[in-house]
């Protein structure tokens, strides 16, 4: 399996875990996973907002020799948390997450290897899309793994 297929498969696998959330009572999804931590709903909303940002803002700009600056993370994170706690239903949060991740997987799988590994400047450092996209994916996988562990009532320490 090449690196592009590996990344696309990692992104697609996230949806398998997110689908499990439909089995969790809605009120549990909106409770913090631990004192002072986000709720599962907020985590899912964060992932949705970041997928949307990567899909709509980042990927279209990742072209050979482009000069990009990253967004202020807190801007996206605060909007995602506010949305999750706005009264939206868990089923809608899950559906939105599944939809945007499927769109992202489709776009990534359509990239040619030349497009995928074009180098560009991000905050003054040379990068390629694979490395920039892979880091958030791994963070998201950790969040989802944590959610899966929480659903299974096992102890977690990284969230």
C-alpha positions as semicolon CSV with decimal commas, in nm:
position;residue;x (nm);y (nm);z (nm)
1;X;0,000;0,000;0,000
2;X;0,140;0,342;-0,090
3;X;0,137;0,644;0,140
4;X;-0,164;0,804;-0,029
5;X;-0,374;0,489;0,006
6;X;-0,262;0,454;0,368
7;X;-0,371;0,808;0,454
8;X;-0,701;0,779;0,268
9;X;-0,774;0,450;0,446
10;X;-0,695;0,609;0,785
11;X;-0,933;0,894;0,710
12;X;-1,205;0,657;0,591
13;X;-1,163;0,435;0,899
14;X;-1,258;0,726;1,123
15;X;-1,616;0,699;0,999
16;X;-1,640;0,340;1,119
17;X;-1,576;0,459;1,472
18;X;-1,803;0,761;1,443
19;X;-2,093;0,536;1,335
20;X;-2,066;0,358;1,673
21;X;-2,179;0,678;1,841
22;X;-2,534;0,618;1,722
23;X;-2,552;0,347;1,990
24;X;-2,467;0,585;2,274
25;X;-2,752;0,764;2,455
26;X;-2,770;1,124;2,338
27;X;-2,736;1,275;2,686
28;X;-2,405;1,090;2,734
29;X;-2,264;1,243;2,417
30;X;-2,308;1,593;2,556
31;X;-2,144;1,527;2,894
32;X;-1,771;1,601;2,935
33;X;-1,567;1,283;2,901
34;X;-1,400;1,387;3,228
35;X;-1,409;1,690;3,450
36;X;-1,268;1,986;3,258
37;X;-1,264;1,799;2,924
38;X;-1,472;1,822;2,608
39;X;-1,785;1,619;2,549
40;X;-1,792;1,352;2,280
41;X;-2,026;1,581;2,085
42;X;-1,766;1,861;2,099
43;X;-1,492;1,622;1,985
44;X;-1,703;1,512;1,689
45;X;-1,783;1,875;1,608
46;X;-1,414;1,965;1,624
47;X;-1,333;1,687;1,381
48;X;-1,610;1,800;1,147
49;X;-1,495;2,162;1,152
50;X;-1,133;2,061;1,090
51;X;-1,229;1,825;0,807
52;X;-1,428;2,107;0,649
53;X;-1,137;2,350;0,689
54;X;-0,889;2,104;0,537
55;X;-1,129;2,026;0,252
56;X;-1,236;2,381;0,168
57;X;-0,936;2,594;0,267
58;X;-0,618;2,391;0,295
59;X;-0,623;2,132;0,018
60;X;-0,715;2,378;-0,260
61;X;-0,413;2,592;-0,166
62;X;-0,163;2,306;-0,137
63;X;0,006;2,352;-0,470
64;X;0,370;2,340;-0,573
65;X;0,560;2,639;-0,429
66;X;0,250;2,800;-0,270
67;X;0,316;3,018;0,036
68;X;0,054;2,953;0,306
69;X;-0,006;3,056;0,665
70;X;-0,202;2,842;0,908
71;X;-0,524;2,945;1,073
72;X;-0,554;3,033;1,441
73;X;-0,659;2,696;1,582
74;X;-0,871;2,850;1,855
75;X;-1,095;3,022;1,600
76;X;-1,206;2,688;1,457
77;X;-1,208;2,506;1,790
78;X;-1,427;2,764;1,964
79;X;-1,678;2,765;1,677
80;X;-1,689;2,385;1,682
81;X;-1,752;2,369;2,057
82;X;-2,019;2,639;2,041
83;X;-2,197;2,455;1,761
84;X;-2,189;2,123;1,947
85;X;-2,343;2,282;2,254
86;X;-2,598;2,494;2,062
87;X;-2,878;2,242;2,093
88;X;-2,798;2,048;1,777
89;X;-2,896;1,680;1,802
90;X;-2,628;1,412;1,824
91;X;-2,767;1,236;1,519
92;X;-2,709;1,554;1,316
93;X;-2,352;1,593;1,447
94;X;-2,274;1,234;1,351
95;X;-2,437;1,270;1,007
96;X;-2,243;1,591;0,936
97;X;-1,918;1,425;1,044
98;X;-1,978;1,123;0,822
99;X;-2,068;1,340;0,523
100;X;-1,771;1,578;0,542
101;X;-1,526;1,293;0,604
102;X;-1,662;1,106;0,300
103;X;-1,613;1,421;0,092
104;X;-1,257;1,458;0,221
105;X;-1,178;1,092;0,149
106;X;-1,310;1,133;-0,206
107;X;-1,099;1,445;-0,271
108;X;-0,786;1,285;-0,125
109;X;-0,832;0,964;-0,323
110;X;-0,860;1,163;-0,647
111;X;-0,524;1,335;-0,595
112;X;-0,240;1,229;-0,821
113;X;0,087;1,140;-0,657
114;X;0,242;1,453;-0,812
115;X;-0,033;1,672;-0,662
116;X;-0,023;1,492;-0,332
117;X;0,350;1,537;-0,277
118;X;0,391;1,890;-0,416
119;X;0,600;2,097;-0,178
120;X;0,486;2,435;-0,052
121;X;0,568;2,680;0,227
122;X;0,355;2,674;0,544
123;X;0,441;2,935;0,806
124;X;0,787;2,972;0,654
125;X;0,866;2,597;0,645
126;X;0,869;2,371;0,340
127;X;0,598;2,103;0,363
128;X;0,410;1,854;0,152
129;X;0,035;1,782;0,176
130;X;0,094;1,430;0,305
131;X;0,274;1,549;0,616
132;X;0,038;1,842;0,679
133;X;-0,277;1,632;0,644
134;X;-0,140;1,326;0,826
135;X;-0,075;1,506;1,156
136;X;-0,439;1,618;1,208
137;X;-0,553;1,273;1,098
138;X;-0,347;1,106;1,368
139;X;-0,482;1,348;1,628
140;X;-0,834;1,275;1,509
141;X;-0,766;0,901;1,522
142;X;-0,653;0,941;1,882
143;X;-0,970;1,132;1,967
144;X;-1,181;0,867;1,801
145;X;-0,989;0,589;1,970
146;X;-1,057;0,766;2,298
147;X;-1,425;0,790;2,216
148;X;-1,429;0,418;2,135
149;X;-1,260;0,343;2,466
150;X;-1,509;0,563;2,650
151;X;-1,796;0,382;2,483
152;X;-1,641;0,057;2,601
153;X;-1,614;0,200;2,956
154;X;-1,236;0,167;2,970
155;X;-0,997;0,416;3,128
156;X;-0,830;0,674;2,907
157;X;-0,548;0,911;2,992
158;X;-0,474;1,109;2,676
159;X;-0,799;1,306;2,642
